Short mmCIF file of C-alpha atoms in Angstrom, two decimals:
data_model
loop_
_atom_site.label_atom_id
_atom_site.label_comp_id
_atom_site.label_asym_id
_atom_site.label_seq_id
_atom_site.Cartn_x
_atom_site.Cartn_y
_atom_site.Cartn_z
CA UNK A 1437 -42.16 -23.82 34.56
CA UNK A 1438 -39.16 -21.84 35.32
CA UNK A 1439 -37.61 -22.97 31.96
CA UNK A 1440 -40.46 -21.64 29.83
CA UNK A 1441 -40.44 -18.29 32.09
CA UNK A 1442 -36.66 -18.23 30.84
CA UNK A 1443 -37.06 -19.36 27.62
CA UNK A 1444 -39.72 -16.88 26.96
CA UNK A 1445 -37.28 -13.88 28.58
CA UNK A 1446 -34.50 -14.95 26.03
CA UNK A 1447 -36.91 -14.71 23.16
CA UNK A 1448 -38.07 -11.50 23.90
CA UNK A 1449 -34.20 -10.41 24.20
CA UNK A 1450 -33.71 -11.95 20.59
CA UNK A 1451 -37.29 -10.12 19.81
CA UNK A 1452 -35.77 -6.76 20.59
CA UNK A 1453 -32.51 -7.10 19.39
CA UNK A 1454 -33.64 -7.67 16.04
CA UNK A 1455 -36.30 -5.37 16.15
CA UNK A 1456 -33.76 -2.89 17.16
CA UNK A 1457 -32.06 -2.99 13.78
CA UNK A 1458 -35.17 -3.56 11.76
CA UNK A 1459 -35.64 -0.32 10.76
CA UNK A 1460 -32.13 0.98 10.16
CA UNK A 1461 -30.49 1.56 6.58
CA UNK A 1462 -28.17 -1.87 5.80
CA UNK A 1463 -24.58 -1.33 5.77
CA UNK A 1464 -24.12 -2.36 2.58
CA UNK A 1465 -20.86 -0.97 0.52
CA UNK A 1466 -21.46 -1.28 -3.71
CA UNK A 1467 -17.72 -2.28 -3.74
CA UNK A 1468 -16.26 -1.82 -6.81
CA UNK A 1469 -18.74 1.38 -7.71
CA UNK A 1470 -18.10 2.54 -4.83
CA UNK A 1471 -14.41 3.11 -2.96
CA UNK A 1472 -14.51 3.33 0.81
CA UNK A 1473 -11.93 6.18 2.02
CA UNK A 1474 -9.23 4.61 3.86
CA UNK A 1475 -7.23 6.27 7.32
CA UNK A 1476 -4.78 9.10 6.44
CA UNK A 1477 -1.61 7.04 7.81
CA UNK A 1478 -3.02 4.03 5.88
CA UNK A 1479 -0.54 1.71 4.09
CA UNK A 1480 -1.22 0.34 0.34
CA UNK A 1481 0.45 0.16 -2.66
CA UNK A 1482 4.32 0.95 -3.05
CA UNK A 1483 5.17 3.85 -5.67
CA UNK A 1484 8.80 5.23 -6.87
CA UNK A 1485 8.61 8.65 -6.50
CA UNK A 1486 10.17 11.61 -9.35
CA UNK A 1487 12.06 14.64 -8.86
CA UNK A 1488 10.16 17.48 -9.97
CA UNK A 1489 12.46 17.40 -12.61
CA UNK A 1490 11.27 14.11 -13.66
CA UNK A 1491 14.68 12.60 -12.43
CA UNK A 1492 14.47 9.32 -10.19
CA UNK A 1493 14.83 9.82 -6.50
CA UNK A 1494 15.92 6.07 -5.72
CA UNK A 1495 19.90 6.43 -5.51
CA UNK A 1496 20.42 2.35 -4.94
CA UNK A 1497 21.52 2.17 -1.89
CA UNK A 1498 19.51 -0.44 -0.84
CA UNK A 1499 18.39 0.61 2.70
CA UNK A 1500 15.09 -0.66 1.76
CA UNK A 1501 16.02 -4.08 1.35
CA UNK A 1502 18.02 -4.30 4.73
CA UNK A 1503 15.37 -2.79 6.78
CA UNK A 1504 12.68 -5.14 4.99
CA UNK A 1505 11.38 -7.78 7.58
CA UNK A 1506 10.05 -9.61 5.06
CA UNK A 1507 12.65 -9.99 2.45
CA UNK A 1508 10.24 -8.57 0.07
CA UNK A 1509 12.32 -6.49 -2.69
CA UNK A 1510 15.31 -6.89 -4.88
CA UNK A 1511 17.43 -3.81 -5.48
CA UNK A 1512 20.26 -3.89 -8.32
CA UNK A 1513 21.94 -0.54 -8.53
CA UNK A 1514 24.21 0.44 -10.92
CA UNK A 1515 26.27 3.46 -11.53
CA UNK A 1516 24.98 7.01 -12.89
CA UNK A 1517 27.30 8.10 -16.35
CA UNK A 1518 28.11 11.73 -16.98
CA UNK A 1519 26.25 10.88 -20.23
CA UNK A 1520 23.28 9.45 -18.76
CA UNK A 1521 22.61 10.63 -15.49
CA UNK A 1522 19.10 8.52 -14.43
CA UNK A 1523 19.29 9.87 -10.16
CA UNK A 1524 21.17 12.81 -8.54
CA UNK A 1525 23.23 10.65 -6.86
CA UNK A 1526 26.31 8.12 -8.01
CA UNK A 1527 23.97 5.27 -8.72
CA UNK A 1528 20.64 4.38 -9.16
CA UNK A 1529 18.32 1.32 -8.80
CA UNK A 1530 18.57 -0.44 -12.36
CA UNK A 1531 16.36 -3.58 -11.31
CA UNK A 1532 14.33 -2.46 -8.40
CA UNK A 1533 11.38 -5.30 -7.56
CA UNK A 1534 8.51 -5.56 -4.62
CA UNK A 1535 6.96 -9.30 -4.06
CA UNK A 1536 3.80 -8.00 -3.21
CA UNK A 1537 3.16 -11.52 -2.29
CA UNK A 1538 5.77 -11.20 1.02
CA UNK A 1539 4.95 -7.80 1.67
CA UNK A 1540 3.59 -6.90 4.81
CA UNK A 1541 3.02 -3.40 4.69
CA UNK A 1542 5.10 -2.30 7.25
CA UNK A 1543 6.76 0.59 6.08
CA UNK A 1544 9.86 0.16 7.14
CA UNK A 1545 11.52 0.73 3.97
CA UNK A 1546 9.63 4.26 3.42
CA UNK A 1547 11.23 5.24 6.60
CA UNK A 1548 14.48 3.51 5.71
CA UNK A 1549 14.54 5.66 2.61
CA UNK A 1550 17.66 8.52 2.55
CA UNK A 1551 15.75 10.06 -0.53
CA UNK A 1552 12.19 9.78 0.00
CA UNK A 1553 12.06 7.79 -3.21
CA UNK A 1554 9.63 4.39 -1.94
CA UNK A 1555 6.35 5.71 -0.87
CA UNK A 1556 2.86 3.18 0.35
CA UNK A 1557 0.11 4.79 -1.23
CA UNK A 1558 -3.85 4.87 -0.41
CA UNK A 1559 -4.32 2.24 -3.04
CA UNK A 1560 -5.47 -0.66 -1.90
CA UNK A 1561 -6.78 -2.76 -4.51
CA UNK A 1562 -3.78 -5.38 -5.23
CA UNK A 1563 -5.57 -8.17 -6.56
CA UNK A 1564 -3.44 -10.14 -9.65
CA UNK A 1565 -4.19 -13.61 -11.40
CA UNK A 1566 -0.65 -15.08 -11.58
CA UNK A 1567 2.37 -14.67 -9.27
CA UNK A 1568 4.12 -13.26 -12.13
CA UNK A 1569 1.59 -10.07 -11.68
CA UNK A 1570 2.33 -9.61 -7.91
CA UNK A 1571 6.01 -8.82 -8.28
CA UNK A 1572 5.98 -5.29 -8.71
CA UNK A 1573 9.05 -4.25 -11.29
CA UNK A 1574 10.57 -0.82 -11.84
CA UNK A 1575 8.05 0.49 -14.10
CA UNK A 1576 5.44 -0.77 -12.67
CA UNK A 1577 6.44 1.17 -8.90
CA UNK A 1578 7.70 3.93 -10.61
CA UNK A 1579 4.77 6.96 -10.68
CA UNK A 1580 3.94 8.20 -14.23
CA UNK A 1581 4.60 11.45 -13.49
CA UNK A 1582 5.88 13.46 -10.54
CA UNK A 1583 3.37 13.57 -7.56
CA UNK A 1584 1.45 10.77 -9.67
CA UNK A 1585 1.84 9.31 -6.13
CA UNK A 1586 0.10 11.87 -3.69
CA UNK A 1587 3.29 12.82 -2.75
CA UNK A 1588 4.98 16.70 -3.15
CA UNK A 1589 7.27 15.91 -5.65
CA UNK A 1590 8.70 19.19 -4.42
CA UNK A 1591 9.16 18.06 -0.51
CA UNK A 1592 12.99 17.32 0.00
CA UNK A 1593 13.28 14.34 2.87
#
């Protein structure tokens, strides 16, 4: 008898419980229609900031890739010519790639960054179909305009 008296206690808990979110709205996101808004300080997708000039800010000095736990991008700089003058500084990043694939999100290299040229986005939809699409190349980081990114291409570091 004392088992049914139980029993019959922990169906009327189950009873309630469900009754208690019977009658709510469902928590249901339309994902892609709808975006969900992410934390201010939230992490996503790396972008290669612009001068408002539209010069590069990246001077190759490959902080970035020291600082990177993960081992996640490949810097090659090369120097800046009088004649063609891509960064303000003496060189600039002429291969400059993210394995999106190794990344954590950390963003160490962000703070690493003299220039305030690598900057992790809101974006957060990385999805790719090959490995080849998850390595993140120059033009692919690099914003199509200045502030393209969210951030002030005006702000100095």
């Amino acid at each position: 008898m004392p088992g049914l008296f139980r029993q019959s206690i922990a169906l009327l808990r189950g009873l309630l419980i469900t009754g208690r979110y019977l009658f709510r709205p469902p928590v249901t996101i339309l994902y892609p229609e709808v975006k969900t808004r992410v934390a201010p300080r939230f992490k996503g997708r790396h972008w290669l900031t612009l001068y408002a000039d539209g010069v590069e800010r990246c001077v190759g000095c490959e902080l970035c890739v020291i600082v990177c736990p993960s081992q996640a991008i490949y810097v090659r700089a090369a120097e800046n010519t009088p004649e063609r003058q891509i960064s303000k500084g003496e060189r600039h990043a002429d291969q400059f790639q993210i394995n999106m694939l190794r990344c954590i999100f950390c963003g160490f290299c962000e703070e690493a960054c003299p220039t305030g040229s690598i900057v992790l986005g809101q974006d957060y939809e990385l999805a790719g179909y090959s490995r080849a699409s998850l390595i993140y190349t120059k033009p692919m980081l690099t914003e199509p305009y200045p502030g393209a990114s969210g951030r002030d291409p005006g702000r100095e570091v």
